[in-house]
PDB file of C-alpha atoms in Angstrom:
ATOM      1  CA  PRO H   1      18.159  23.184 -11.908  1.00 62.00           C
ATOM      2  CA  LEU H   2      17.476  20.563  -8.952  1.00 63.00           C
ATOM      3  CA  ASP H   3      19.088  17.590 -10.554  1.00 67.00           C
ATOM      4  CA  LEU H   4      16.361  15.864  -9.429  1.00 70.00           C
ATOM      5  CA  SER H   5      17.408  12.570 -11.145  1.00 72.00           C
ATOM      6  CA  LYS H   6      20.557  11.958  -9.251  1.00 72.00           C
ATOM      7  CA  ARG H   7      19.681  12.806  -6.206  1.00 70.00           C
ATOM      8  CA  LEU H   8      16.783  10.583  -6.758  1.00 70.00           C
ATOM      9  CA  LYS H   9      18.525   7.835  -7.307  1.00 70.00           C
ATOM     10  CA  TYR H  10      20.194   7.718  -4.375  1.00 68.00           C
ATOM     11  CA  LEU H  11      17.390   7.355  -2.504  1.00 64.00           C
ATOM     12  CA  ILE H  12      14.042   5.774  -4.507  1.00 68.00           C
ATOM     13  CA  ARG H  13      14.496   2.348  -3.414  1.00 67.00           C
ATOM     14  CA  TYR H  14      12.908   0.099  -1.346  1.00 66.00           C
ATOM     15  CA  PRO H  15      13.224   0.750   2.454  1.00 78.00           C
ATOM     16  CA  HIS H  16      15.856  -0.601   4.349  1.00 83.00           C
ATOM     17  CA  GLY H  17      18.640   0.504   6.982  1.00 91.00           C
ATOM     18  CA  CYS H  18      18.170   2.265  10.013  1.00 94.00           C
ATOM     19  CA  ILE H  19      15.163   4.709  11.198  1.00 95.00           C
ATOM     20  CA  GLU H  20      16.785   7.446   9.382  1.00 93.00           C
ATOM     21  CA  GLN H  21      17.750   5.826   5.941  1.00 91.00           C
ATOM     22  CA  THR H  22      14.433   4.065   5.946  1.00 94.00           C
ATOM     23  CA  THR H  23      12.463   7.416   6.591  1.00 95.00           C
ATOM     24  CA  SER H  24      14.480   9.080   4.339  1.00 92.00           C
ATOM     25  CA  SER H  25      14.172   6.640   1.185  1.00 90.00           C
ATOM     26  CA  VAL H  26      10.357   6.907   1.348  1.00 93.00           C
ATOM     27  CA  PHE H  27       9.772  10.829   2.105  1.00 94.00           C
ATOM     28  CA  PRO H  28      10.638  12.716  -0.558  1.00 91.00           C
ATOM     29  CA  GLN H  29       8.625   9.799  -2.945  1.00 91.00           C
ATOM     30  CA  LEU H  30       5.208  11.726  -1.062  1.00 94.00           C
ATOM     31  CA  PHE H  31       5.844  14.259  -2.720  1.00 91.00           C
ATOM     32  CA  LEU H  32       7.584  13.280  -6.514  1.00 85.00           C
ATOM     33  CA  SER H  33       4.118  13.178  -8.457  1.00 84.00           C
ATOM     34  CA  LYS H  34       3.513  16.638  -7.771  1.00 86.00           C
ATOM     35  CA  VAL H  35       6.794  17.962  -9.196  1.00 81.00           C
ATOM     36  CA  MET H  36       8.098  15.167 -12.173  1.00 79.00           C
ATOM     37  CA  ASP H  37       5.906  13.571 -14.822  1.00 82.00           C
ATOM     38  CA  LEU H  38       5.409  10.075 -13.750  1.00 81.00           C
ATOM     39  CA  ASN H  39       4.456   6.974 -16.030  1.00 86.00           C
ATOM     40  CA  GLU H  40       2.339   4.633 -14.461  1.00 92.00           C
ATOM     41  CA  LYS H  41       4.762   1.976 -13.453  1.00 88.00           C
ATOM     42  CA  GLU H  42       7.202   4.579 -11.828  1.00 84.00           C
ATOM     43  CA  LEU H  43       3.726   5.892 -10.164  1.00 88.00           C
ATOM     44  CA  GLY H  44       3.359   2.254  -9.034  1.00 90.00           C
ATOM     45  CA  ASN H  45       6.729   1.582  -7.888  1.00 87.00           C
ATOM     46  CA  LEU H  46       6.218   4.917  -5.430  1.00 88.00           C
ATOM     47  CA  GLU H  47       2.653   3.496  -4.148  1.00 92.00           C
ATOM     48  CA  ASN H  48       4.528   0.160  -3.402  1.00 93.00           C
ATOM     49  CA  ASN H  49       7.789   2.061  -1.758  1.00 92.00           C
ATOM     50  CA  ILE H  50       5.700   4.170   0.660  1.00 95.00           C
ATOM     51  CA  LYS H  51       3.811   1.328   1.633  1.00 96.00           C
ATOM     52  CA  ALA H  52       6.435  -0.719   2.357  1.00 95.00           C
ATOM     53  CA  GLY H  53       8.050   2.222   4.143  1.00 95.00           C
ATOM     54  CA  ILE H  54       4.639   2.325   6.435  1.00 97.00           C
ATOM     55  CA  LYS H  55       5.240  -0.907   7.114  1.00 97.00           C
ATOM     56  CA  ARG H  56       8.802  -1.265   7.695  1.00 96.00           C
ATOM     57  CA  LEU H  57       8.446   1.454  10.137  1.00 97.00           C
ATOM     58  CA  LYS H  58       6.551  -0.387  12.211  1.00 97.00           C
ATOM     59  CA  THR H  59       9.252  -2.934  13.053  1.00 97.00           C
ATOM     60  CA  PHE H  60      11.229  -0.146  15.243  1.00 98.00           C
ATOM     61  CA  GLN H  61       7.953   0.744  17.096  1.00 98.00           C
ATOM     62  CA  VAL H  62       9.091  -0.097  20.885  1.00 98.00           C
ATOM     63  CA  SER H  63       6.247  -0.514  24.247  1.00 97.00           C
ATOM     64  CA  ASN H  64       5.874   2.920  24.715  1.00 97.00           C
ATOM     65  CA  GLY H  65       4.915   3.997  21.530  1.00 98.00           C
ATOM     66  CA  ALA H  66       8.031   5.436  20.102  1.00 98.00           C
ATOM     67  CA  LEU H  67      10.081   4.456  17.412  1.00 98.00           C
ATOM     68  CA  SER H  68      13.876   2.852  18.190  1.00 97.00           C
ATOM     69  CA  TYR H  69      17.102   3.360  15.671  1.00 96.00           C
ATOM     70  CA  TRP H  70      16.974  -0.019  14.474  1.00 96.00           C
ATOM     71  CA  PRO H  71      14.158  -2.606  13.822  1.00 95.00           C
ATOM     72  CA  GLY H  72      13.585  -4.668  17.404  1.00 91.00           C
ATOM     73  CA  GLU H  73      15.271  -2.578  19.219  1.00 94.00           C
ATOM     74  CA  ASN H  74      13.881  -1.358  22.905  1.00 94.00           C
ATOM     75  CA  ASP H  75      15.396   2.076  23.300  1.00 96.00           C
ATOM     76  CA  ALA H  76      13.426   4.993  22.055  1.00 96.00           C
ATOM     77  CA  SER H  77      15.096   7.140  19.047  1.00 95.00           C
ATOM     78  CA  SER H  78      14.263  10.804  20.232  1.00 94.00           C
ATOM     79  CA  TRP H  79      15.186  12.103  16.498  1.00 94.00           C
ATOM     80  CA  GLY H  80      13.996   8.920  14.944  1.00 96.00           C
ATOM     81  CA  THR H  81      10.400   9.078  16.499  1.00 97.00           C
ATOM     82  CA  ASN H  82      10.203  12.895  14.962  1.00 97.00           C
ATOM     83  CA  TYR H  83      11.777  12.112  11.633  1.00 97.00           C
ATOM     84  CA  GLY H  84       9.848   8.783  11.413  1.00 98.00           C
ATOM     85  CA  GLY H  85       6.712  10.281  12.470  1.00 98.00           C
ATOM     86  CA  HIS H  86       6.566  13.304  11.107  1.00 98.00           C
ATOM     87  CA  PHE H  87       6.350  10.880   7.414  1.00 98.00           C
ATOM     88  CA  LEU H  88       3.806   9.068   9.061  1.00 98.00           C
ATOM     89  CA  ILE H  89       1.911  12.158   9.584  1.00 98.00           C
ATOM     90  CA  GLU H  90       2.233  13.659   6.273  1.00 98.00           C
ATOM     91  CA  ALA H  91       1.827   9.816   4.814  1.00 98.00           C
ATOM     92  CA  LYS H  92      -1.897   9.741   6.726  1.00 98.00           C
ATOM     93  CA  ILE H  93      -2.833  13.830   5.384  1.00 97.00           C
ATOM     94  CA  MET H  94      -2.267  12.076   2.192  1.00 96.00           C
ATOM     95  CA  GLY H  95      -4.246   9.254   1.970  1.00 96.00           C
ATOM     96  CA  TYR H  96      -1.963   6.458   2.853  1.00 97.00           C
ATOM     97  CA  ALA H  97      -3.289   3.981   5.261  1.00 97.00           C
ATOM     98  CA  VAL H  98      -1.285   4.449   8.482  1.00 98.00           C
ATOM     99  CA  PRO H  99      -2.057   1.812  11.319  1.00 97.00           C
ATOM    100  CA  ASP H 100      -4.114   3.876  14.095  1.00 97.00           C
ATOM    101  CA  GLY H 101      -2.827   1.963  16.920  1.00 97.00           C
ATOM    102  CA  MET H 102       0.564   2.652  15.499  1.00 98.00           C
ATOM    103  CA  MET H 103       0.323   6.542  14.957  1.00 98.00           C
ATOM    104  CA  LYS H 104      -1.371   6.916  18.615  1.00 98.00           C
ATOM    105  CA  GLY H 105       1.501   5.253  20.186  1.00 98.00           C
ATOM    106  CA  ILE H 106       3.713   7.671  18.517  1.00 98.00           C
ATOM    107  CA  LEU H 107       1.710  10.780  19.235  1.00 98.00           C
ATOM    108  CA  LYS H 108       0.957   9.515  23.287  1.00 98.00           C
ATOM    109  CA  TYR H 109       5.006   9.201  23.507  1.00 98.00           C
ATOM    110  CA  GLN H 110       5.700  12.441  21.905  1.00 98.00           C
ATOM    111  CA  LYS H 111       3.200  14.533  23.959  1.00 98.00           C
ATOM    112  CA  GLN H 112       4.647  12.973  27.170  1.00 98.00           C
ATOM    113  CA  GLN H 113       7.872  13.826  26.123  1.00 97.00           C
ATOM    114  CA  ALA H 114       7.019  17.588  25.258  1.00 98.00           C
ATOM    115  CA  ASN H 115       5.450  18.165  28.378  1.00 97.00           C
ATOM    116  CA  LYS H 116       8.139  16.655  30.716  1.00 95.00           C
ATOM    117  CA  TRP H 117      11.333  18.211  28.600  1.00 95.00           C
ATOM    118  CA  LYS H 118      13.680  20.649  30.299  1.00 88.00           C
ATOM    119  CA  ARG H 119      16.613  22.627  28.587  1.00 79.00           C
ATOM    120  CA  ASP H 120      19.827  20.439  29.376  1.00 68.00           C
ATOM    121  CA  GLY H 121      22.972  22.884  29.417  1.00 55.00           C
ATOM    122  CA  ASN H 122      24.994  19.573  29.873  1.00 49.00           C
ATOM    123  CA  PHE H 123      23.607  18.070  26.650  1.00 49.00           C
ATOM    124  CA  TYR H 124      25.748  17.342  23.225  1.00 48.00           C
ATOM    125  CA  ASN H 125      25.996  20.773  21.696  1.00 48.00           C
ATOM    126  CA  HIS H 126      26.767  21.561  18.278  1.00 46.00           C
ATOM    127  CA  PRO H 127      30.116  23.041  17.194  1.00 47.00           C
ATOM    128  CA  HIS H 128      28.285  26.461  16.615  1.00 42.00           C
ATOM    129  CA  GLY H 129      26.759  26.399  19.731  1.00 39.00           C
ATOM    130  CA  LYS H 130      22.965  25.088  18.784  1.00 48.00           C
ATOM    131  CA  GLU H 131      21.665  22.499  21.432  1.00 58.00           C
ATOM    132  CA  SER H 132      20.419  19.311  19.791  1.00 78.00           C
ATOM    133  CA  ASP H 133      17.779  18.601  22.504  1.00 87.00           C
ATOM    134  CA  GLU H 134      16.795  21.958  21.761  1.00 92.00           C
ATOM    135  CA  ILE H 135      15.990  21.147  18.089  1.00 92.00           C
ATOM    136  CA  ILE H 136      14.728  17.735  18.751  1.00 93.00           C
ATOM    137  CA  GLN H 137      11.979  19.296  21.030  1.00 96.00           C
ATOM    138  CA  ALA H 138      11.264  21.962  18.851  1.00 97.00           C
ATOM    139  CA  TYR H 139      10.906  19.250  15.838  1.00 97.00           C
ATOM    140  CA  ARG H 140       8.540  17.199  18.091  1.00 98.00           C
ATOM    141  CA  LEU H 141       6.336  19.948  18.784  1.00 98.00           C
ATOM    142  CA  PHE H 142       6.379  20.747  15.009  1.00 98.00           C
ATOM    143  CA  THR H 143       5.084  17.156  14.535  1.00 98.00           C
ATOM    144  CA  LEU H 144       2.314  17.712  17.238  1.00 98.00           C
ATOM    145  CA  ALA H 145       1.132  20.447  15.875  1.00 98.00           C
ATOM    146  CA  LEU H 146       1.120  19.063  11.885  1.00 98.00           C
ATOM    147  CA  SER H 147      -1.274  16.211  13.590  1.00 98.00           C
ATOM    148  CA  GLU H 148      -3.568  18.412  15.021  1.00 97.00           C
ATOM    149  CA  LYS H 149      -2.616  17.620  18.816  1.00 97.00           C
ATOM    150  CA  PRO H 150      -0.647  20.166  19.925  1.00 98.00           C
ATOM    151  CA  ALA H 151       1.208  20.400  23.165  1.00 98.00           C
ATOM    152  CA  LEU H 152       0.677  24.182  23.415  1.00 98.00           C
ATOM    153  CA  GLY H 153       1.615  24.476  26.741  1.00 98.00           C
ATOM    154  CA  ALA H 154       4.905  23.016  26.366  1.00 98.00           C
ATOM    155  CA  MET H 155       5.398  25.490  23.261  1.00 98.00           C
ATOM    156  CA  ASN H 156       4.678  28.470  24.876  1.00 98.00           C
ATOM    157  CA  ARG H 157       7.132  27.361  27.924  1.00 97.00           C
ATOM    158  CA  MET H 158       9.911  26.998  25.169  1.00 97.00           C
ATOM    159  CA  LYS H 159       8.627  30.533  23.341  1.00 97.00           C
ATOM    160  CA  GLU H 160       9.485  32.102  26.842  1.00 96.00           C
ATOM    161  CA  MET H 161      13.138  30.576  27.296  1.00 95.00           C
ATOM    162  CA  GLN H 162      16.196  32.827  26.906  1.00 92.00           C
ATOM    163  CA  ASN H 163      18.995  31.563  24.328  1.00 90.00           C
ATOM    164  CA  ILE H 164      17.389  28.951  22.323  1.00 92.00           C
ATOM    165  CA  SER H 165      19.544  28.308  19.042  1.00 90.00           C
ATOM    166  CA  ASN H 166      18.753  29.883  16.184  1.00 92.00           C
ATOM    167  CA  ILE H 167      17.333  26.777  14.203  1.00 92.00           C
ATOM    168  CA  ALA H 168      15.006  25.434  16.940  1.00 94.00           C
ATOM    169  CA  LEU H 169      13.487  28.566  17.307  1.00 96.00           C
ATOM    170  CA  TRP H 170      12.469  28.483  13.439  1.00 97.00           C
ATOM    171  CA  ARG H 171      10.889  24.888  14.188  1.00 97.00           C
ATOM    172  CA  LEU H 172       9.114  25.974  16.980  1.00 98.00           C
ATOM    173  CA  ALA H 173       7.847  28.907  14.824  1.00 98.00           C
ATOM    174  CA  GLY H 174       7.310  26.459  12.312  1.00 98.00           C
ATOM    175  CA  ALA H 175       4.559  24.379  14.944  1.00 98.00           C
ATOM    176  CA  TYR H 176       2.752  27.744  15.848  1.00 98.00           C
ATOM    177  CA  ALA H 177       2.155  28.855  12.211  1.00 98.00           C
ATOM    178  CA  LEU H 178       0.866  24.973  11.738  1.00 98.00           C
ATOM    179  CA  ILE H 179      -2.322  25.806  14.224  1.00 98.00           C
ATOM    180  CA  GLY H 180      -2.915  29.471  13.163  1.00 97.00           C
ATOM    181  CA  LYS H 181      -1.004  31.546  15.164  1.00 98.00           C
ATOM    182  CA  GLU H 182       0.536  33.422  12.345  1.00 96.00           C
ATOM    183  CA  LYS H 183       1.489  36.147  14.269  1.00 96.00           C
ATOM    184  CA  ILE H 184       3.270  34.501  17.272  1.00 98.00           C
ATOM    185  CA  ALA H 185       5.203  32.605  14.523  1.00 98.00           C
ATOM    186  CA  ASN H 186       6.430  36.031  12.703  1.00 96.00           C
ATOM    187  CA  GLN H 187       7.056  37.189  16.052  1.00 97.00           C
ATOM    188  CA  ILE H 188       9.190  34.593  17.308  1.00 97.00           C
ATOM    189  CA  VAL H 189      11.433  34.374  12.955  1.00 96.00           C
ATOM    190  CA  ALA H 190      11.397  38.518  13.027  1.00 94.00           C
ATOM    191  CA  ASP H 191      14.740  38.674  14.206  1.00 90.00           C
ATOM    192  CA  LEU H 192      16.040  35.529  13.046  1.00 94.00           C
ATOM    193  CA  ASN H 193      18.787  34.783  10.323  1.00 90.00           C
ATOM    194  CA  THR H 194      18.772  32.512   8.079  1.00 91.00           C
ATOM    195  CA  ASP H 195      22.449  32.088   7.805  1.00 87.00           C
ATOM    196  CA  ILE H 196      23.605  28.561   9.271  1.00 87.00           C
ATOM    197  CA  LYS H 197      27.141  27.955   9.354  1.00 85.00           C
ATOM    198  CA  PRO H 198      28.113  24.805   7.847  1.00 85.00           C
ATOM    199  CA  TYR H 199      28.002  21.720  10.551  1.00 84.00           C
ATOM    200  CA  LYS H 200      27.472  17.710  10.099  1.00 82.00           C
ATOM    201  CA  GLU H 201      26.164  16.059  13.698  1.00 83.00           C
ATOM    202  CA  MET H 202      27.380  12.332  13.415  1.00 77.00           C
ATOM    203  CA  ARG H 203      24.257  11.341  16.055  1.00 76.00           C
ATOM    204  CA  HIS H 204      21.537  12.937  18.047  1.00 78.00           C
ATOM    205  CA  SER H 205      19.930  14.687  15.506  1.00 83.00           C
ATOM    206  CA  TYR H 206      21.946  13.487  12.328  1.00 82.00           C
ATOM    207  CA  GLY H 207      21.903  17.382  11.612  1.00 85.00           C
ATOM    208  CA  SER H 208      23.985  19.285   8.990  1.00 91.00           C
ATOM    209  CA  SER H 209      23.840  22.803   7.635  1.00 93.00           C
ATOM    210  CA  LEU H 210      21.891  22.111   4.377  1.00 94.00           C
ATOM    211  CA  ARG H 211      18.915  19.993   6.533  1.00 95.00           C
ATOM    212  CA  ASP H 212      18.572  22.946   8.705  1.00 95.00           C
ATOM    213  CA  LYS H 213      18.409  25.473   5.719  1.00 96.00           C
ATOM    214  CA  ALA H 214      15.464  23.196   4.227  1.00 97.00           C
ATOM    215  CA  MET H 215      13.748  23.204   7.276  1.00 97.00           C
ATOM    216  CA  ILE H 216      13.835  27.060   7.611  1.00 97.00           C
ATOM    217  CA  LEU H 217      12.292  27.238   4.013  1.00 98.00           C
ATOM    218  CA  GLU H 218       9.851  24.769   5.167  1.00 97.00           C
ATOM    219  CA  VAL H 219       9.024  27.624   7.621  1.00 98.00           C
ATOM    220  CA  LEU H 220       9.415  30.326   5.272  1.00 97.00           C
ATOM    221  CA  ASN H 221       6.606  28.473   2.962  1.00 96.00           C
ATOM    222  CA  LEU H 222       4.407  28.146   6.279  1.00 96.00           C
ATOM    223  CA  THR H 223       4.704  32.216   7.084  1.00 95.00           C
ATOM    224  CA  ASN H 224       4.442  32.833   3.098  1.00 94.00           C
ATOM    225  CA  ASP H 225       8.137  35.063   3.148  1.00 95.00           C
ATOM    226  CA  LYS H 226       8.323  34.277  -0.352  1.00 95.00           C
ATOM    227  CA  LEU H 227      11.265  36.744  -0.608  1.00 95.00           C
ATOM    228  CA  LYS H 228      13.283  34.947   2.014  1.00 95.00           C
ATOM    229  CA  GLY H 229      12.141  31.611   1.280  1.00 96.00           C
ATOM    230  CA  LYS H 230      13.121  32.429  -2.901  1.00 97.00           C
ATOM    231  CA  ARG H 231      16.863  33.115  -1.741  1.00 96.00           C
ATOM    232  CA  MET H 232      16.771  30.208   0.267  1.00 96.00           C
ATOM    233  CA  PHE H 233      15.389  27.563  -2.527  1.00 95.00           C
ATOM    234  CA  ASP H 234      18.262  28.738  -4.707  1.00 95.00           C
ATOM    235  CA  ASP H 235      20.940  27.964  -2.184  1.00 94.00           C
ATOM    236  CA  ILE H 236      19.735  24.505  -1.518  1.00 94.00           C
ATOM    237  CA  ALA H 237      19.115  24.110  -5.255  1.00 91.00           C
ATOM    238  CA  LYS H 238      22.430  25.105  -6.138  1.00 92.00           C
ATOM    239  CA  GLN H 239      23.976  22.829  -3.048  1.00 91.00           C
ATOM    240  CA  LEU H 240      21.544  19.471  -4.864  1.00 87.00           C
ATOM    241  CA  SER H 241      23.063  20.252  -8.483  1.00 86.00           C
ATOM    242  CA  SER H 242      26.398  20.389  -7.404  1.00 86.00           C
ATOM    243  CA  ASN H 243      28.551  17.435  -7.358  1.00 82.00           C
ATOM    244  CA  ASN H 244      28.842  17.052  -3.193  1.00 84.00           C
ATOM    245  CA  TRP H 245      27.523  14.245  -1.644  1.00 83.00           C
ATOM    246  CA  HIS H 246      25.009  14.954   1.091  1.00 85.00           C
ATOM    247  CA  ARG H 247      23.573  12.161   3.424  1.00 85.00           C
ATOM    248  CA  THR H 248      20.629  10.507   3.316  1.00 86.00           C
ATOM    249  CA  GLN H 249      18.560  12.740   5.494  1.00 91.00           C
ATOM    250  CA  THR H 250      19.774  15.820   4.316  1.00 92.00           C
ATOM    251  CA  THR H 251      19.295  14.830   1.047  1.00 89.00           C
ATOM    252  CA  ALA H 252      15.931  13.253   1.750  1.00 90.00           C
ATOM    253  CA  TYR H 253      14.731  16.833   3.721  1.00 93.00           C
ATOM    254  CA  SER H 254      16.162  19.178   0.900  1.00 91.00           C
ATOM    255  CA  LEU H 255      14.095  17.309  -1.754  1.00 88.00           C
TER     256      LEU H 255
END
């Protein structure tokens, strides 16, 4: 009981807004035909929206290859580059035309940022102690692995760090799983829990507890942990079918 129709009406539209809203409106549309029977008109609308999303994301790209928060800005958005870049990589995998120059610019920036990243203890903290810069780095490593350009040195350095936040370790495990290192991935998640205390973050990674659970479910799927995965799926489905309001990224990632 995902209540897809209600949630999708909120998202399925021509992409507009900031990087997070633009990406959120088209990301679930990549996978919609796998879970719903769509007629030709609906499939056509889907195709047009996804292509429009790719085209619009080009307007966010800045000179160093990163994506900004709003079109035409000069500053890179760390989370926006992760999230928008993730959508573009998935779109390319599924056969959509993503400009080579655009993709190369994003991946070059991501690799540079991944390799020079150092944990900043003074950075913004979640209410529950998970640091935003850690999940930003771990997600960056995840997208590089997905694009078959893994920053293995940066992955190994993060793996050896102490007191990395729970959600960042889940994301890092996903990066290892994507490059075929399932043993390392399973070692990382062996002692991790799937409980995320409620929170909503208004900046940095624009995260929420439900968004984090959806990310964990993605990793459980990659590591083939069907038992934990089913429990997490049921939890997410319950929240999606409720009357609770969720922000665009949380809804998109959950779908």
